[in-house]
């Protein structure tokens, strides 16, 4: 599975957009890029995933670089409930390698 | 509908004791996963079940750890001769099928295990 690099932490003001980057330079051609987040004292929850094209859902958007070596999770309007650790996980196999993720702080 | 549930929510045991952690997946989900999460770290994969069989147990740290899913639904993670280093939150997840590239995993709240 591809190794990932994410900032340890980021801050955003409430109701502003947030761009969470992830580098996965060793990604293979068949690896999907998954994003999960973990709110305090809870299990992780699915956010979004994609392969090559940009993806949108009700929670977020996923922008994937043309060479697929990086991706960006976009929260269009951060709320206090979005404060969590965000994990970028490129994978095809059975195992998800979560890494340490990015801890997002949302400032009221 | 009900999500993934795990029992107990907290377990305190003494070094050397045996513990069992239970996971009830979402009804109809054929794939089930166990993870372990230490403080400040992301979840670490332990084992993956497809139906009743362990399709991938390569994440189990040693032979003190064992998991079963005898009827393809509820799963139990068993830890023998617990050590202080086993203290962590143990997370269970299920997904509709084992197609990991498409099916999202639904996580339970975890069991916090403390080994004194």
PDB file of C-alpha atoms in Angstrom:
ATOM      1  CA  UNK A   1       0.000   0.000   0.000  1.00  0.00           C
ATOM      2  CA  UNK A   2       1.085   3.563  -0.735  1.00  0.00           C
ATOM      3  CA  UNK A   3       2.689   5.636   2.011  1.00  0.00           C
ATOM      4  CA  UNK A   4       1.014   8.939   2.781  1.00  0.00           C
ATOM      5  CA  UNK A   5       2.136  12.311   4.072  1.00  0.00           C
ATOM      6  CA  UNK A   6      -0.373  14.607   5.740  1.00  0.00           C
ATOM      7  CA  UNK A   7       0.112  17.724   7.884  1.00  0.00           C
ATOM      8  CA  UNK A   8      -0.132  16.858  11.563  1.00  0.00           C
ATOM      9  CA  UNK A   9      -2.593  19.658  12.210  1.00  0.00           C
ATOM     10  CA  UNK A  10      -4.558  22.424  10.551  1.00  0.00           C
ATOM     11  CA  UNK A  11      -6.866  25.194  11.672  1.00  0.00           C
ATOM     12  CA  UNK A  12      -9.831  26.751   9.972  1.00  0.00           C
ATOM     13  CA  UNK A  13     -12.347  29.412  10.834  1.00  0.00           C
ATOM     14  CA  UNK A  14     -15.934  28.343  11.054  1.00  0.00           C
ATOM     15  CA  UNK A  15     -17.923  28.620   7.820  1.00  0.00           C
ATOM     16  CA  UNK A  16     -14.785  28.951   5.718  1.00  0.00           C
ATOM     17  CA  UNK A  17     -13.551  26.320   3.231  1.00  0.00           C
ATOM     18  CA  UNK A  18     -10.853  23.897   4.301  1.00  0.00           C
ATOM     19  CA  UNK A  19      -8.398  22.136   2.022  1.00  0.00           C
ATOM     20  CA  UNK A  20      -6.746  19.096   3.569  1.00  0.00           C
ATOM     21  CA  UNK A  21      -3.781  17.866   1.501  1.00  0.00           C
ATOM     22  CA  UNK A  22      -2.348  14.388   1.201  1.00  0.00           C
ATOM     23  CA  UNK A  23       0.736  13.213  -0.656  1.00  0.00           C
ATOM     24  CA  UNK A  24       0.785   9.586  -1.807  1.00  0.00           C
ATOM     25  CA  UNK A  25       3.624   9.550  -4.298  1.00  0.00           C
ATOM     26  CA  UNK A  26       3.985   5.737  -4.298  1.00  0.00           C
ATOM     27  CA  UNK A  27       0.363   5.092  -5.152  1.00  0.00           C
ATOM     28  CA  UNK A  28      -0.274   2.324  -7.661  1.00  0.00           C
ATOM     29  CA  UNK A  29      -2.570   2.602 -10.643  1.00  0.00           C
ATOM     30  CA  UNK A  30      -5.290   0.514  -9.007  1.00  0.00           C
ATOM     31  CA  UNK A  31      -5.273   2.151  -5.572  1.00  0.00           C
ATOM     32  CA  UNK A  32      -8.440   3.985  -4.655  1.00  0.00           C
ATOM     33  CA  UNK A  33      -7.982   7.028  -2.423  1.00  0.00           C
ATOM     34  CA  UNK A  34     -10.196   6.857   0.646  1.00  0.00           C
ATOM     35  CA  UNK A  35     -10.743   9.553   3.250  1.00  0.00           C
ATOM     36  CA  UNK A  36     -12.069   8.826   6.706  1.00  0.00           C
ATOM     37  CA  UNK A  37     -12.385  11.072   9.717  1.00  0.00           C
ATOM     38  CA  UNK A  38     -12.478  10.371  13.410  1.00  0.00           C
ATOM     39  CA  UNK A  39     -14.309  12.623  15.809  1.00  0.00           C
ATOM     40  CA  UNK A  40     -13.140  12.652  19.426  1.00  0.00           C
ATOM     41  CA  UNK A  41     -13.948   9.447  21.294  1.00  0.00           C
ATOM     42  CA  UNK A  42     -15.615   7.853  18.263  1.00  0.00           C
ATOM     43  CA  UNK A  43     -14.708   5.301  15.628  1.00  0.00           C
ATOM     44  CA  UNK A  44     -13.662   6.546  12.197  1.00  0.00           C
ATOM     45  CA  UNK A  45     -16.342   7.406   9.675  1.00  0.00           C
ATOM     46  CA  UNK A  46     -16.235   7.351   5.905  1.00  0.00           C
ATOM     47  CA  UNK A  47     -15.993  10.689   4.140  1.00  0.00           C
ATOM     48  CA  UNK A  48     -15.328  10.078   0.453  1.00  0.00           C
ATOM     49  CA  UNK A  49     -13.271   8.037  -1.992  1.00  0.00           C
ATOM     50  CA  UNK A  50     -12.179   8.192  -5.613  1.00  0.00           C
ATOM     51  CA  UNK A  51      -9.850   6.728  -8.213  1.00  0.00           C
ATOM     52  CA  UNK A  52      -8.986   9.309 -10.842  1.00  0.00           C
ATOM     53  CA  UNK A  53     -11.760  11.826 -11.265  1.00  0.00           C
ATOM     54  CA  UNK A  54     -12.735  14.444  -8.745  1.00  0.00           C
ATOM     55  CA  UNK A  55     -15.621  13.337  -6.560  1.00  0.00           C
ATOM     56  CA  UNK A  56     -18.337  15.177  -4.682  1.00  0.00           C
ATOM     57  CA  UNK A  57     -20.778  14.045  -2.049  1.00  0.00           C
ATOM     58  CA  UNK A  58     -22.874  15.675   0.628  1.00  0.00           C
ATOM     59  CA  UNK A  59     -19.967  15.807   3.059  1.00  0.00           C
ATOM     60  CA  UNK A  60     -17.026  16.923   0.961  1.00  0.00           C
ATOM     61  CA  UNK A  61     -15.232  17.047  -2.358  1.00  0.00           C
ATOM     62  CA  UNK A  62     -12.132  15.119  -3.334  1.00  0.00           C
ATOM     63  CA  UNK A  63      -9.714  16.635  -5.807  1.00  0.00           C
ATOM     64  CA  UNK A  64      -7.203  14.158  -7.231  1.00  0.00           C
ATOM     65  CA  UNK A  65      -4.073  15.358  -9.007  1.00  0.00           C
ATOM     66  CA  UNK A  66      -3.673  14.282 -12.591  1.00  0.00           C
ATOM     67  CA  UNK A  67      -0.633  12.136 -11.730  1.00  0.00           C
ATOM     68  CA  UNK A  68      -2.541  10.776  -8.677  1.00  0.00           C
ATOM     69  CA  UNK A  69       0.419  11.425  -6.408  1.00  0.00           C
ATOM     70  CA  UNK A  70      -1.574  13.785  -4.256  1.00  0.00           C
ATOM     71  CA  UNK A  71      -5.152  14.564  -3.376  1.00  0.00           C
ATOM     72  CA  UNK A  72      -7.034  17.222  -1.445  1.00  0.00           C
ATOM     73  CA  UNK A  73     -10.127  16.829   0.667  1.00  0.00           C
ATOM     74  CA  UNK A  74     -12.263  19.941   0.525  1.00  0.00           C
ATOM     75  CA  UNK A  75     -14.801  20.863   3.170  1.00  0.00           C
ATOM     76  CA  UNK A  76     -16.745  23.682   1.622  1.00  0.00           C
ATOM     77  CA  UNK A  77     -17.906  25.327   4.856  1.00  0.00           C
ATOM     78  CA  UNK A  78     -16.263  24.113   8.020  1.00  0.00           C
ATOM     79  CA  UNK A  79     -18.481  23.732  11.058  1.00  0.00           C
ATOM     80  CA  UNK A  80     -17.532  22.990  14.648  1.00  0.00           C
ATOM     81  CA  UNK A  81     -18.746  19.437  14.061  1.00  0.00           C
ATOM     82  CA  UNK A  82     -16.024  18.990  11.443  1.00  0.00           C
ATOM     83  CA  UNK A  83     -13.291  19.134  14.082  1.00  0.00           C
ATOM     84  CA  UNK A  84     -11.708  15.701  13.783  1.00  0.00           C
ATOM     85  CA  UNK A  85      -8.662  13.767  12.630  1.00  0.00           C
ATOM     86  CA  UNK A  86      -8.795  13.234   8.863  1.00  0.00           C
ATOM     87  CA  UNK A  87      -7.101  10.197   7.357  1.00  0.00           C
ATOM     88  CA  UNK A  88      -6.087   9.767   3.726  1.00  0.00           C
ATOM     89  CA  UNK A  89      -5.828   6.073   2.769  1.00  0.00           C
ATOM     90  CA  UNK A  90      -4.778   4.909  -0.696  1.00  0.00           C
ATOM     91  CA  UNK A  91      -5.464   1.179  -1.018  1.00  0.00           C
ATOM     92  CA  UNK A  92      -6.711  -1.736  -3.035  1.00  0.00           C
ATOM     93  CA  UNK A  93      -6.187  -4.568  -0.635  1.00  0.00           C
ATOM     94  CA  UNK A  94      -7.894  -5.735   2.504  1.00  0.00           C
ATOM     95  CA  UNK A  95      -5.841  -3.609   4.840  1.00  0.00           C
ATOM     96  CA  UNK A  96      -6.387   0.080   5.479  1.00  0.00           C
ATOM     97  CA  UNK A  97      -3.260   1.888   6.692  1.00  0.00           C
ATOM     98  CA  UNK A  98      -4.566   4.920   8.538  1.00  0.00           C
ATOM     99  CA  UNK A  99      -1.330   6.714   9.384  1.00  0.00           C
ATOM    100  CA  UNK A 100      -1.578   9.540  11.911  1.00  0.00           C
ATOM    101  CA  UNK A 101      -3.825  11.832   9.858  1.00  0.00           C
ATOM    102  CA  UNK A 102      -4.437  15.579  10.099  1.00  0.00           C
ATOM    103  CA  UNK A 103      -6.055  16.976  13.206  1.00  0.00           C
ATOM    104  CA  UNK A 104      -8.432  19.740  12.127  1.00  0.00           C
ATOM    105  CA  UNK A 105      -9.349  22.469  14.588  1.00  0.00           C
ATOM    106  CA  UNK A 106     -12.310  24.687  13.699  1.00  0.00           C
ATOM    107  CA  UNK A 107     -12.269  28.107  15.297  1.00  0.00           C
ATOM    108  CA  UNK A 108     -15.653  29.699  16.078  1.00  0.00           C
TER     109      UNK A 108
ATOM    110  CA  UNK B   1     -31.042   0.942  11.574  1.00  0.00           C
ATOM    111  CA  UNK B   2     -28.526  -0.112  14.157  1.00  0.00           C
ATOM    112  CA  UNK B   3     -24.879   0.526  13.537  1.00  0.00           C
ATOM    113  CA  UNK B   4     -21.898  -1.543  14.586  1.00  0.00           C
ATOM    114  CA  UNK B   5     -21.921  -2.204  18.295  1.00  0.00           C
ATOM    115  CA  UNK B   6     -19.080  -3.339  20.528  1.00  0.00           C
ATOM    116  CA  UNK B   7     -19.109  -4.688  24.034  1.00  0.00           C
ATOM    117  CA  UNK B   8     -17.904  -3.954  26.568  1.00  0.00           C
ATOM    118  CA  UNK B   9     -17.194  -0.270  26.042  1.00  0.00           C
ATOM    119  CA  UNK B  10     -14.453  -0.440  28.661  1.00  0.00           C
ATOM    120  CA  UNK B  11     -12.497  -3.374  29.983  1.00  0.00           C
ATOM    121  CA  UNK B  12      -9.924  -3.265  32.742  1.00  0.00           C
ATOM    122  CA  UNK B  13      -7.936  -6.412  33.363  1.00  0.00           C
ATOM    123  CA  UNK B  14      -4.750  -7.534  35.016  1.00  0.00           C
ATOM    124  CA  UNK B  15      -1.593  -8.569  33.264  1.00  0.00           C
ATOM    125  CA  UNK B  16      -1.725 -12.232  32.334  1.00  0.00           C
ATOM    126  CA  UNK B  17      -5.508 -12.505  32.195  1.00  0.00           C
ATOM    127  CA  UNK B  18      -7.648 -13.570  29.233  1.00  0.00           C
ATOM    128  CA  UNK B  19     -10.135 -11.162  27.628  1.00  0.00           C
ATOM    129  CA  UNK B  20     -12.828 -11.356  24.969  1.00  0.00           C
ATOM    130  CA  UNK B  21     -14.099  -8.385  23.020  1.00  0.00           C
ATOM    131  CA  UNK B  22     -17.335  -8.649  21.067  1.00  0.00           C
ATOM    132  CA  UNK B  23     -18.435  -6.994  17.835  1.00  0.00           C
ATOM    133  CA  UNK B  24     -21.958  -6.964  16.387  1.00  0.00           C
ATOM    134  CA  UNK B  25     -21.761  -5.802  12.763  1.00  0.00           C
ATOM    135  CA  UNK B  26     -24.499  -4.210  10.735  1.00  0.00           C
ATOM    136  CA  UNK B  27     -27.009  -6.869   9.708  1.00  0.00           C
ATOM    137  CA  UNK B  28     -26.264  -8.252   6.259  1.00  0.00           C
ATOM    138  CA  UNK B  29     -22.669  -7.066   6.142  1.00  0.00           C
ATOM    139  CA  UNK B  30     -20.436  -9.934   5.063  1.00  0.00           C
ATOM    140  CA  UNK B  31     -17.082  -8.286   5.743  1.00  0.00           C
ATOM    141  CA  UNK B  32     -15.823  -7.562   9.241  1.00  0.00           C
ATOM    142  CA  UNK B  33     -12.569  -5.947  10.372  1.00  0.00           C
ATOM    143  CA  UNK B  34     -10.742  -5.525  13.640  1.00  0.00           C
ATOM    144  CA  UNK B  35      -8.340  -2.654  14.310  1.00  0.00           C
ATOM    145  CA  UNK B  36      -6.340  -1.518  17.301  1.00  0.00           C
ATOM    146  CA  UNK B  37      -5.717   2.142  18.091  1.00  0.00           C
ATOM    147  CA  UNK B  38      -3.091   3.373  20.516  1.00  0.00           C
ATOM    148  CA  UNK B  39      -3.141   6.887  21.899  1.00  0.00           C
ATOM    149  CA  UNK B  40      -2.180   9.474  19.296  1.00  0.00           C
ATOM    150  CA  UNK B  41      -2.016   6.929  16.487  1.00  0.00           C
ATOM    151  CA  UNK B  42      -4.336   5.949  13.680  1.00  0.00           C
ATOM    152  CA  UNK B  43      -6.124   2.605  13.754  1.00  0.00           C
ATOM    153  CA  UNK B  44      -3.903  -0.385  13.001  1.00  0.00           C
ATOM    154  CA  UNK B  45      -5.344  -3.284  11.015  1.00  0.00           C
ATOM    155  CA  UNK B  46      -5.540  -6.633  12.806  1.00  0.00           C
ATOM    156  CA  UNK B  47      -7.766  -9.040  10.886  1.00  0.00           C
ATOM    157  CA  UNK B  48     -10.416  -9.199   8.164  1.00  0.00           C
ATOM    158  CA  UNK B  49     -13.270 -11.708   7.884  1.00  0.00           C
ATOM    159  CA  UNK B  50     -15.253 -12.485   4.769  1.00  0.00           C
ATOM    160  CA  UNK B  51     -18.220 -14.444   6.042  1.00  0.00           C
ATOM    161  CA  UNK B  52     -17.065 -16.968   8.609  1.00  0.00           C
ATOM    162  CA  UNK B  53     -13.477 -17.225   7.501  1.00  0.00           C
ATOM    163  CA  UNK B  54     -10.496 -15.039   8.297  1.00  0.00           C
ATOM    164  CA  UNK B  55      -9.445 -13.834   4.852  1.00  0.00           C
ATOM    165  CA  UNK B  56      -6.466 -11.862   6.153  1.00  0.00           C
ATOM    166  CA  UNK B  57      -5.036 -12.160   9.668  1.00  0.00           C
ATOM    167  CA  UNK B  58      -1.629 -10.720   8.873  1.00  0.00           C
ATOM    168  CA  UNK B  59      -2.119  -7.799  11.259  1.00  0.00           C
ATOM    169  CA  UNK B  60      -2.446  -9.904  14.396  1.00  0.00           C
ATOM    170  CA  UNK B  61       0.681  -9.036  16.403  1.00  0.00           C
ATOM    171  CA  UNK B  62       1.350 -12.510  17.829  1.00  0.00           C
ATOM    172  CA  UNK B  63      -0.291 -15.811  18.696  1.00  0.00           C
ATOM    173  CA  UNK B  64      -1.858 -14.408  21.858  1.00  0.00           C
ATOM    174  CA  UNK B  65      -4.420 -12.734  19.625  1.00  0.00           C
ATOM    175  CA  UNK B  66      -7.182 -14.728  17.976  1.00  0.00           C
ATOM    176  CA  UNK B  67     -10.539 -13.848  16.457  1.00  0.00           C
ATOM    177  CA  UNK B  68     -13.571 -15.860  15.397  1.00  0.00           C
ATOM    178  CA  UNK B  69     -16.777 -15.271  13.523  1.00  0.00           C
ATOM    179  CA  UNK B  70     -18.496 -18.677  13.650  1.00  0.00           C
ATOM    180  CA  UNK B  71     -21.821 -17.769  12.043  1.00  0.00           C
ATOM    181  CA  UNK B  72     -20.685 -14.976   9.796  1.00  0.00           C
ATOM    182  CA  UNK B  73     -22.179 -12.257  11.960  1.00  0.00           C
ATOM    183  CA  UNK B  74     -20.939 -11.574  15.509  1.00  0.00           C
ATOM    184  CA  UNK B  75     -17.187 -11.678  15.985  1.00  0.00           C
ATOM    185  CA  UNK B  76     -15.087 -12.098  19.092  1.00  0.00           C
ATOM    186  CA  UNK B  77     -11.500 -10.944  19.481  1.00  0.00           C
ATOM    187  CA  UNK B  78      -9.688 -13.014  22.071  1.00  0.00           C
ATOM    188  CA  UNK B  79      -6.469 -12.005  23.800  1.00  0.00           C
ATOM    189  CA  UNK B  80      -4.608 -14.491  25.960  1.00  0.00           C
ATOM    190  CA  UNK B  81      -2.049 -13.656  28.661  1.00  0.00           C
ATOM    191  CA  UNK B  82      -2.641  -9.940  28.305  1.00  0.00           C
ATOM    192  CA  UNK B  83       0.304  -7.569  28.560  1.00  0.00           C
ATOM    193  CA  UNK B  84       0.379  -3.873  29.430  1.00  0.00           C
ATOM    194  CA  UNK B  85       1.294  -3.128  25.823  1.00  0.00           C
ATOM    195  CA  UNK B  86      -2.066  -4.523  24.725  1.00  0.00           C
ATOM    196  CA  UNK B  87      -3.790  -1.502  26.257  1.00  0.00           C
ATOM    197  CA  UNK B  88      -5.535   0.333  23.424  1.00  0.00           C
ATOM    198  CA  UNK B  89      -8.920   0.984  21.869  1.00  0.00           C
ATOM    199  CA  UNK B  90     -10.040  -2.003  19.813  1.00  0.00           C
ATOM    200  CA  UNK B  91     -12.239  -1.003  16.900  1.00  0.00           C
ATOM    201  CA  UNK B  92     -14.502  -3.176  14.815  1.00  0.00           C
ATOM    202  CA  UNK B  93     -15.864  -2.266  11.386  1.00  0.00           C
ATOM    203  CA  UNK B  94     -18.140  -3.938   8.885  1.00  0.00           C
ATOM    204  CA  UNK B  95     -18.881  -3.399   5.234  1.00  0.00           C
ATOM    205  CA  UNK B  96     -21.546  -4.723   2.902  1.00  0.00           C
ATOM    206  CA  UNK B  97     -19.115  -6.853   0.940  1.00  0.00           C
ATOM    207  CA  UNK B  98     -15.419  -7.463   0.951  1.00  0.00           C
ATOM    208  CA  UNK B  99     -14.941  -5.195  -2.035  1.00  0.00           C
ATOM    209  CA  UNK B 100     -12.734  -2.776  -0.165  1.00  0.00           C
ATOM    210  CA  UNK B 101     -12.262  -0.413  -3.014  1.00  0.00           C
ATOM    211  CA  UNK B 102     -15.926   0.510  -3.146  1.00  0.00           C
ATOM    212  CA  UNK B 103     -17.642  -0.387   0.077  1.00  0.00           C
ATOM    213  CA  UNK B 104     -17.304   1.995   2.944  1.00  0.00           C
ATOM    214  CA  UNK B 105     -16.480   0.596   6.337  1.00  0.00           C
ATOM    215  CA  UNK B 106     -18.785   1.381   9.232  1.00  0.00           C
ATOM    216  CA  UNK B 107     -16.986   1.532  12.549  1.00  0.00           C
ATOM    217  CA  UNK B 108     -18.192   0.786  16.027  1.00  0.00           C
ATOM    218  CA  UNK B 109     -17.370   3.012  19.002  1.00  0.00           C
ATOM    219  CA  UNK B 110     -14.591   0.717  20.146  1.00  0.00           C
ATOM    220  CA  UNK B 111     -13.671  -1.118  23.324  1.00  0.00           C
ATOM    221  CA  UNK B 112     -11.097   0.581  25.508  1.00  0.00           C
ATOM    222  CA  UNK B 113      -8.878  -2.129  26.995  1.00  0.00           C
ATOM    223  CA  UNK B 114      -6.653  -1.288  29.931  1.00  0.00           C
ATOM    224  CA  UNK B 115      -4.184  -3.876  31.187  1.00  0.00           C
ATOM    225  CA  UNK B 116      -2.868  -3.091  34.651  1.00  0.00           C
TER     226      UNK B 116
END
